[in-house]
Short mmCIF file of C-alpha atoms in Angstrom, two decimals:
data_model
loop_
_atom_site.label_atom_id
_atom_site.label_comp_id
_atom_site.label_asym_id
_atom_site.label_seq_id
_atom_site.Cartn_x
_atom_site.Cartn_y
_atom_site.Cartn_z
CA MET D 1 54.10 62.18 120.06
CA ASN D 2 51.50 64.88 120.74
CA LYS D 3 49.71 66.31 117.99
CA ILE D 4 49.16 69.79 116.34
CA VAL D 5 46.17 71.51 117.01
CA LEU D 6 46.25 74.05 113.49
CA THR D 7 45.07 77.03 114.38
CA GLY D 8 45.96 79.07 110.93
CA LEU D 9 46.86 81.79 112.79
CA LEU D 10 50.57 83.42 112.29
CA GLY D 11 50.35 85.11 115.27
CA PHE D 12 49.27 82.64 117.93
CA SER D 13 52.10 79.69 116.36
CA MET D 14 54.42 82.66 116.49
CA ALA D 15 53.05 83.14 120.29
CA ALA D 16 53.60 80.03 120.94
CA GLN D 17 56.99 79.73 120.21
CA ALA D 18 58.21 82.38 122.28
CA GLN D 19 56.10 80.92 125.19
CA SER D 20 58.03 77.63 125.18
CA GLY D 21 61.58 78.91 125.59
CA LYS D 22 62.86 76.37 123.42
CA GLU D 23 64.87 77.40 120.27
CA ILE D 24 64.61 73.85 118.03
CA MET D 25 67.41 72.57 115.39
CA TYR D 26 66.37 70.26 112.58
CA VAL D 27 68.85 68.45 110.73
CA GLY D 28 68.23 66.59 107.32
CA THR D 29 70.55 63.94 106.59
CA TYR D 30 71.53 61.04 103.80
CA SER D 31 70.25 57.42 104.68
CA LEU D 32 73.56 56.64 105.56
CA ARG D 33 75.75 54.43 108.16
CA GLY D 34 72.49 53.94 110.01
CA SER D 35 70.72 57.51 109.91
CA GLU D 36 67.38 57.47 110.55
CA GLY D 37 65.77 60.30 108.33
CA ILE D 38 65.38 63.88 110.16
CA TYR D 39 66.72 64.67 113.18
CA VAL D 40 65.47 67.38 115.83
CA PHE D 41 67.68 69.09 118.71
CA GLU D 42 66.47 71.89 121.34
CA PHE D 43 69.38 74.02 121.64
CA ASP D 44 70.61 75.27 125.07
CA ARG D 45 72.78 78.55 124.11
CA LYS D 46 73.75 79.60 127.62
CA ALA D 47 75.49 75.86 127.86
CA GLY D 48 75.88 75.82 124.06
CA THR D 49 74.86 72.42 122.91
CA MET D 50 72.53 70.35 121.14
CA GLN D 51 69.84 67.89 122.71
CA PRO D 52 68.52 65.17 120.38
CA LEU D 53 64.67 65.33 120.72
CA GLN D 54 63.55 62.75 118.10
CA SER D 55 64.61 61.19 115.46
CA VAL D 56 61.80 60.23 111.99
CA SER D 57 62.02 58.10 110.20
CA ASN D 58 62.44 58.58 106.65
CA VAL D 59 64.89 56.36 104.28
CA LYS D 60 64.92 58.15 101.77
CA SER D 61 67.59 60.67 101.91
CA PRO D 62 65.63 63.93 103.25
CA SER D 63 68.67 65.50 102.77
CA PHE D 64 67.71 69.69 102.27
CA LEU D 65 64.85 71.32 104.71
CA ALA D 66 62.53 74.04 104.63
CA LEU D 67 60.68 75.47 107.56
CA HIS D 68 56.95 77.01 106.38
CA PRO D 69 57.15 80.62 107.58
CA SER D 70 53.93 80.21 110.34
CA GLY D 71 56.99 77.39 111.53
CA GLN D 72 53.16 74.75 111.90
CA TYR D 73 55.30 72.71 108.91
CA LEU D 74 58.27 71.12 107.98
CA TYR D 75 59.38 70.26 104.89
CA SER D 76 62.25 67.47 102.72
CA VAL D 77 63.55 66.62 99.57
CA ASN D 78 64.28 63.15 99.85
CA GLU D 79 66.99 62.51 97.42
CA GLY D 80 67.02 59.05 97.65
CA ALA D 81 63.59 58.16 96.03
CA ASP D 82 63.06 57.40 92.47
CA LYS D 83 63.28 58.66 88.79
CA ASN D 84 60.32 60.97 90.06
CA GLY D 85 62.13 62.41 93.45
CA GLY D 86 59.94 62.87 96.39
CA VAL D 87 59.46 65.87 98.50
CA SER D 88 57.60 65.47 101.97
CA ALA D 89 55.85 67.65 104.93
CA TYR D 90 55.49 67.38 108.39
CA SER D 91 53.62 69.37 110.87
CA VAL D 92 55.35 70.98 114.12
CA ASP D 93 54.34 70.79 117.66
CA LYS D 94 55.37 74.20 118.39
CA THR D 95 55.61 72.88 122.40
CA THR D 96 57.76 70.81 121.90
CA GLY D 97 59.11 70.99 118.09
CA LYS D 98 58.53 67.52 116.73
CA LEU D 99 57.07 66.32 113.65
CA GLN D 100 54.79 64.24 112.60
CA TYR D 101 54.29 63.17 108.80
CA LEU D 102 52.13 64.55 106.96
CA ASN D 103 52.23 63.27 103.33
CA SER D 104 54.64 63.10 100.18
CA GLN D 105 54.48 63.56 96.75
CA SER D 106 56.52 63.82 93.80
CA SER D 107 59.33 66.14 92.75
CA MET D 108 59.40 65.63 88.88
CA GLY D 109 62.68 64.98 88.25
CA ALA D 110 66.02 62.83 90.00
CA GLY D 111 67.80 63.63 92.44
CA PRO D 112 65.99 66.48 94.63
CA CYS D 113 68.30 68.64 96.57
CA HIS D 114 67.03 71.70 97.95
CA ILE D 115 63.44 73.10 98.65
CA SER D 116 62.40 76.93 99.44
CA VAL D 117 58.86 78.10 100.80
CA ASP D 118 57.62 81.43 99.96
CA GLN D 119 56.95 84.42 102.47
CA THR D 120 52.90 83.45 101.90
CA GLY D 121 53.40 79.55 102.97
CA LYS D 122 51.39 79.14 99.65
CA THR D 123 54.16 77.19 97.04
CA ALA D 124 56.62 75.37 97.98
CA PHE D 125 59.74 75.32 95.35
CA VAL D 126 61.89 72.04 94.60
CA SER D 127 65.57 71.74 92.79
CA ASN D 128 65.91 68.23 90.81
CA TYR D 129 70.28 67.95 90.37
CA GLY D 130 69.77 64.42 88.80
CA GLY D 131 66.62 65.66 86.46
CA GLY D 132 67.80 69.13 85.83
CA SER D 133 65.00 70.81 86.58
CA LEU D 134 62.65 73.41 88.75
CA ALA D 135 59.07 71.98 89.93
CA VAL D 136 56.60 74.13 91.63
CA LEU D 137 53.69 72.36 94.36
CA PRO D 138 51.11 74.15 96.10
CA ILE D 139 50.92 74.07 100.10
CA LYS D 140 47.47 73.61 101.29
CA SER D 141 46.11 75.38 104.17
CA ASP D 142 46.96 72.09 106.98
CA GLY D 143 50.29 72.19 105.88
CA THR D 144 49.80 69.52 103.63
CA LEU D 145 51.96 69.40 99.92
CA GLY D 146 49.65 69.31 96.51
CA GLU D 147 50.77 67.70 93.11
CA PRO D 148 53.12 69.99 91.31
CA THR D 149 51.24 72.31 89.64
CA ASP D 150 54.59 73.78 87.32
CA LYS D 151 57.61 72.09 86.31
CA VAL D 152 60.90 74.24 84.42
CA GLN D 153 63.19 71.69 82.62
CA ASP D 154 66.39 73.40 82.09
CA GLU D 155 69.00 72.61 79.17
CA GLY D 156 72.57 72.98 78.33
CA THR D 157 76.17 72.25 79.04
CA GLY D 158 79.30 73.47 80.59
CA PRO D 159 83.07 73.04 79.88
CA ASN D 160 83.72 70.67 82.68
CA ALA D 161 82.81 67.52 81.13
CA LYS D 162 81.71 64.87 84.06
CA ARG D 163 80.00 67.48 86.30
CA GLN D 164 78.35 69.78 83.70
CA GLU D 165 77.37 66.99 80.93
CA LYS D 166 73.48 68.99 81.79
CA ALA D 167 71.82 71.02 83.17
CA HIS D 168 72.11 70.66 87.22
CA VAL D 169 69.99 72.59 88.94
CA HIS D 170 71.40 73.01 92.80
CA SER D 171 68.60 75.69 94.51
CA ALA D 172 65.77 77.98 93.91
CA THR D 173 66.26 81.11 96.37
CA LEU D 174 63.70 83.68 96.96
CA ALA D 175 64.64 87.34 96.99
CA PRO D 176 63.72 89.04 99.75
CA ASP D 177 60.57 90.73 98.38
CA ASN D 178 59.09 87.67 97.32
CA ARG D 179 58.30 88.77 93.62
CA PHE D 180 61.31 86.70 92.57
CA LEU D 181 62.83 83.06 92.36
CA TYR D 182 66.24 82.66 92.12
CA VAL D 183 67.41 79.23 90.25
CA ALA D 184 71.27 78.16 90.11
CA ASP D 185 72.16 75.81 87.60
CA LEU D 186 75.38 73.92 88.33
CA GLY D 187 75.24 72.27 84.69
CA THR D 188 75.06 75.83 82.50
CA ASP D 189 77.18 78.85 84.81
CA LYS D 190 73.75 80.62 84.83
CA VAL D 191 71.28 81.78 87.83
CA ASN D 192 67.86 81.25 86.03
CA ILE D 193 65.08 84.35 87.37
CA PHE D 194 62.07 84.15 87.48
CA ASN D 195 58.50 85.75 87.98
CA ILE D 196 56.48 83.42 90.66
CA ASP D 197 52.42 83.53 91.37
CA VAL D 198 52.10 82.14 94.69
CA THR D 199 48.61 82.12 94.41
CA ASN D 200 48.46 79.78 91.80
CA SER D 201 51.71 78.41 92.43
CA LYS D 202 53.25 79.10 88.62
CA VAL D 203 56.27 81.01 87.30
CA LYS D 204 57.98 82.70 84.32
CA PRO D 205 60.92 83.89 83.15
CA ALA D 206 61.65 87.42 84.25
CA GLN D 207 63.20 90.14 81.82
CA PRO D 208 66.00 89.34 81.89
CA PRO D 209 65.22 85.47 82.46
CA PHE D 210 68.94 84.97 83.62
CA ALA D 211 72.79 85.89 84.57
CA THR D 212 75.71 84.36 83.65
CA VAL D 213 78.76 83.42 85.59
CA LYS D 214 82.31 82.08 84.34
CA ALA D 215 82.04 79.27 82.12
CA GLY D 216 82.78 76.07 84.12
CA SER D 217 82.71 77.60 87.98
CA GLY D 218 79.06 75.86 88.84
CA PRO D 219 76.64 78.13 90.29
CA ARG D 220 75.17 76.46 93.89
CA HIS D 221 73.27 78.44 96.44
CA PHE D 222 72.51 81.53 96.45
CA THR D 223 71.84 84.19 99.29
CA PHE D 224 70.96 87.98 99.56
CA HIS D 225 72.19 90.71 101.28
CA PRO D 226 70.01 91.51 104.58
CA ASN D 227 69.77 95.27 102.56
CA GLY D 228 68.32 93.43 99.19
CA LYS D 229 70.32 95.41 97.00
CA TYR D 230 73.45 92.25 97.17
CA ALA D 231 73.36 88.80 96.00
CA TYR D 232 76.25 86.40 96.86
CA LEU D 233 76.78 83.33 94.72
CA VAL D 234 78.82 79.58 95.57
CA GLU D 235 80.86 78.62 92.77
CA GLU D 236 80.99 74.98 93.52
CA LEU D 237 83.45 73.57 90.90
CA THR D 238 85.80 76.53 90.84
CA SER D 239 85.88 77.12 95.33
CA THR D 240 84.81 80.70 94.29
CA VAL D 241 81.59 83.53 95.01
CA ALA D 242 80.48 85.56 92.83
CA THR D 243 78.75 88.86 93.90
CA PHE D 244 75.81 90.69 92.55
CA SER D 245 73.52 93.89 92.77
CA ARG D 246 69.94 93.77 92.20
CA ASN D 247 67.27 95.61 90.74
CA ALA D 248 64.91 95.28 92.86
CA LYS D 249 61.72 96.20 89.95
CA THR D 250 62.87 94.13 87.48
CA GLY D 251 64.96 91.24 89.65
CA GLU D 252 67.74 92.03 87.27
CA LEU D 253 71.14 90.49 88.62
CA THR D 254 74.56 92.76 87.97
CA LEU D 255 78.00 91.03 87.72
CA ILE D 256 80.23 93.39 90.32
CA GLN D 257 82.92 90.55 91.51
CA ASP D 258 83.72 87.65 90.08
CA ASN D 259 85.46 83.57 91.04
CA VAL D 260 85.98 85.74 94.57
CA VAL D 261 88.80 83.12 95.36
CA THR D 262 87.76 81.51 99.41
CA LEU D 263 90.87 78.89 99.50
CA PRO D 264 93.98 79.95 100.91
CA ALA D 265 96.90 80.19 98.61
CA ASN D 266 98.66 77.55 100.06
CA PHE D 267 96.04 75.08 99.70
CA THR D 268 96.57 72.61 96.57
CA GLU D 269 94.66 69.68 97.16
CA SER D 270 91.03 68.72 95.37
CA ASN D 271 88.45 70.82 97.01
CA THR D 272 84.50 72.08 96.09
CA SER D 273 82.32 74.93 97.48
CA ALA D 274 78.66 73.83 99.46
CA ASP D 275 77.23 76.48 100.88
CA ILE D 276 76.81 80.65 101.63
CA HIS D 277 75.24 82.26 104.26
CA ILE D 278 75.23 86.00 105.44
CA ASP D 279 74.91 87.24 109.31
CA PRO D 280 71.94 88.82 110.43
CA SER D 281 73.81 92.22 110.47
CA GLY D 282 75.23 91.84 107.02
CA LYS D 283 78.44 92.63 108.08
CA PHE D 284 79.79 89.21 107.18
CA LEU D 285 79.75 86.37 104.49
CA TYR D 286 80.57 82.53 105.05
CA GLN D 287 81.52 79.92 102.39
CA SER D 288 81.49 76.42 103.06
CA ASN D 289 84.62 74.20 101.68
CA ARG D 290 84.53 70.46 101.38
CA GLY D 291 87.84 69.32 101.02
CA TYR D 292 89.89 72.14 103.22
CA ASN D 293 87.30 71.54 105.42
CA GLY D 294 86.65 74.89 106.55
CA LEU D 295 84.58 77.79 106.36
CA ALA D 296 85.73 80.53 104.27
CA ILE D 297 85.18 84.56 105.65
CA PHE D 298 84.15 87.18 104.07
CA ALA D 299 84.05 91.29 105.34
CA ILE D 300 81.19 92.62 103.06
CA GLY D 301 81.84 96.50 102.19
CA ASN D 302 79.15 99.24 101.79
CA ASP D 303 79.60 98.77 98.62
CA GLY D 304 78.89 94.90 97.89
CA LYS D 305 81.58 93.67 97.49
CA LEU D 306 83.79 91.34 99.49
CA THR D 307 86.93 91.46 101.20
CA LYS D 308 88.85 88.05 102.95
CA VAL D 309 89.08 88.10 106.15
CA GLY D 310 90.47 84.74 107.88
CA GLU D 311 89.62 80.49 107.21
CA GLN D 312 88.34 78.45 109.87
CA LEU D 313 88.86 74.72 109.91
CA THR D 314 86.10 73.50 110.92
CA GLU D 315 86.38 70.34 113.08
CA GLY D 316 85.06 67.24 110.61
CA LYS D 317 85.04 66.08 107.14
CA THR D 318 83.07 67.28 103.95
CA PRO D 319 81.24 70.38 106.09
CA ARG D 320 78.16 70.99 103.17
CA ASN D 321 75.48 72.88 104.99
CA PHE D 322 76.11 75.40 107.76
CA LEU D 323 73.82 78.10 110.09
CA ILE D 324 74.26 80.84 111.50
CA ASP D 325 71.79 81.26 114.58
CA PRO D 326 69.18 83.81 114.18
CA LYS D 327 70.80 86.15 116.69
CA GLY D 328 74.39 85.68 114.90
CA GLU D 329 76.22 84.27 117.94
CA PHE D 330 76.77 80.90 116.67
CA ILE D 331 77.43 78.74 113.78
CA PHE D 332 77.20 75.24 113.08
CA VAL D 333 78.80 73.04 110.96
CA ALA D 334 76.73 69.75 109.50
CA HIS D 335 80.14 67.47 108.14
CA GLN D 336 78.26 64.62 106.22
CA ASP D 337 81.73 62.44 105.64
CA THR D 338 82.16 62.54 109.65
CA ASP D 339 78.90 62.04 110.78
CA ASN D 340 79.20 65.14 113.10
CA ILE D 341 77.97 68.81 113.93
CA THR D 342 80.14 71.15 115.39
CA ILE D 343 79.47 74.62 117.01
CA PHE D 344 81.65 77.60 116.96
CA LYS D 345 81.12 80.60 119.04
CA ARG D 346 81.13 83.97 116.66
CA ASP D 347 82.82 87.27 116.91
CA GLN D 348 80.38 89.76 115.49
CA GLN D 349 82.71 92.28 115.47
CA THR D 350 85.12 90.99 113.56
CA GLY D 351 82.89 87.85 112.14
CA LYS D 352 86.51 85.44 113.54
CA LEU D 353 84.68 82.02 115.33
CA THR D 354 86.31 79.93 117.94
CA TYR D 355 85.35 76.33 117.84
CA THR D 356 83.12 75.67 121.78
CA GLY D 357 84.75 71.94 121.62
CA GLN D 358 81.32 70.75 120.92
CA SER D 359 80.23 67.97 118.24
CA VAL D 360 77.37 66.68 118.38
CA LYS D 361 76.45 63.26 116.82
CA VAL D 362 74.32 62.56 113.45
CA PRO D 363 75.00 59.74 110.78
CA ALA D 364 75.78 61.63 107.57
CA PRO D 365 74.04 65.46 108.20
CA VAL D 366 73.54 67.48 105.13
CA CYS D 367 71.35 70.29 106.08
CA VAL D 368 71.08 71.98 110.26
CA ILE D 369 68.46 74.37 110.10
CA MET D 370 66.48 76.36 112.63
CA ALA D 371 62.75 77.59 113.64
CA LYS D 372 62.37 81.33 114.05
#
């Protein structure tokens, strides 16, 4: 495996990737059915295919992934770690895209399921689903993770006795201005809002400190419109999406659409929603549904509100995470229970999808991301 040359220069890093001309993808998995850990692929845009480059051993379910803004490092939560949780750092060879293990730290809570990195590359935020907490870890100049410097333990319950018996922190998403962190808690039906200090890797509650959604809806993942004025929340337990306007000065969220239905009217079987993304133009929003096994497609109005324009079955079972490529041309859907990633061509005018016929075998894929 080639070792990365650490330059510390973002410009050099991005130039190196541009010169390589490669589009590199990373897939996080659960440690099931022979999964080796993290998988590395090269995407051939002309052919619309994914070619395997590397598998990186990690037997602790490196499920969710995040790239450092420099592109030189990658981070994974280790969802199958012990009650203290875990998170790992890897260096990225900018020529080949291959990974090399650097170090690991505790996430200070069970079942870490999501990680994000701030735009300065100095701080990582880890969501502990099982522990109901947020952990804050410093990132050192060599890309390694330091010991956690802050932790927020959430408390509370919701009306769904099976899923909301306690706090379940599911994601922590940074605002486009890198000033606020939005933490979705499935157990308490809240999106907690924090001011962040990335220099010292600390957080403190914003004012107001949270936004509340309909009881029993189960907040999961959160995303921002490219203009930063609007934000959207997956409501896992009700298979719906909530739309917010955002005050960029205070970080406050104002609910402008509640419990927008994502499933077809004639679908009556069990379902939970999972992931949510907006295309680069900001015209369309997509949300994955596990049970229906498809993506809901919405048009986004000038006022930020959603209008449903269709659905797309995803050619697999339990579509968890999915990726819209940075150019907005393709969507890649990771299916946790059928061990495959399917590739769709995207109509950038209508938002509709067409299956390309390409299905890549990966054991228990949970997260798919692309180096920019």
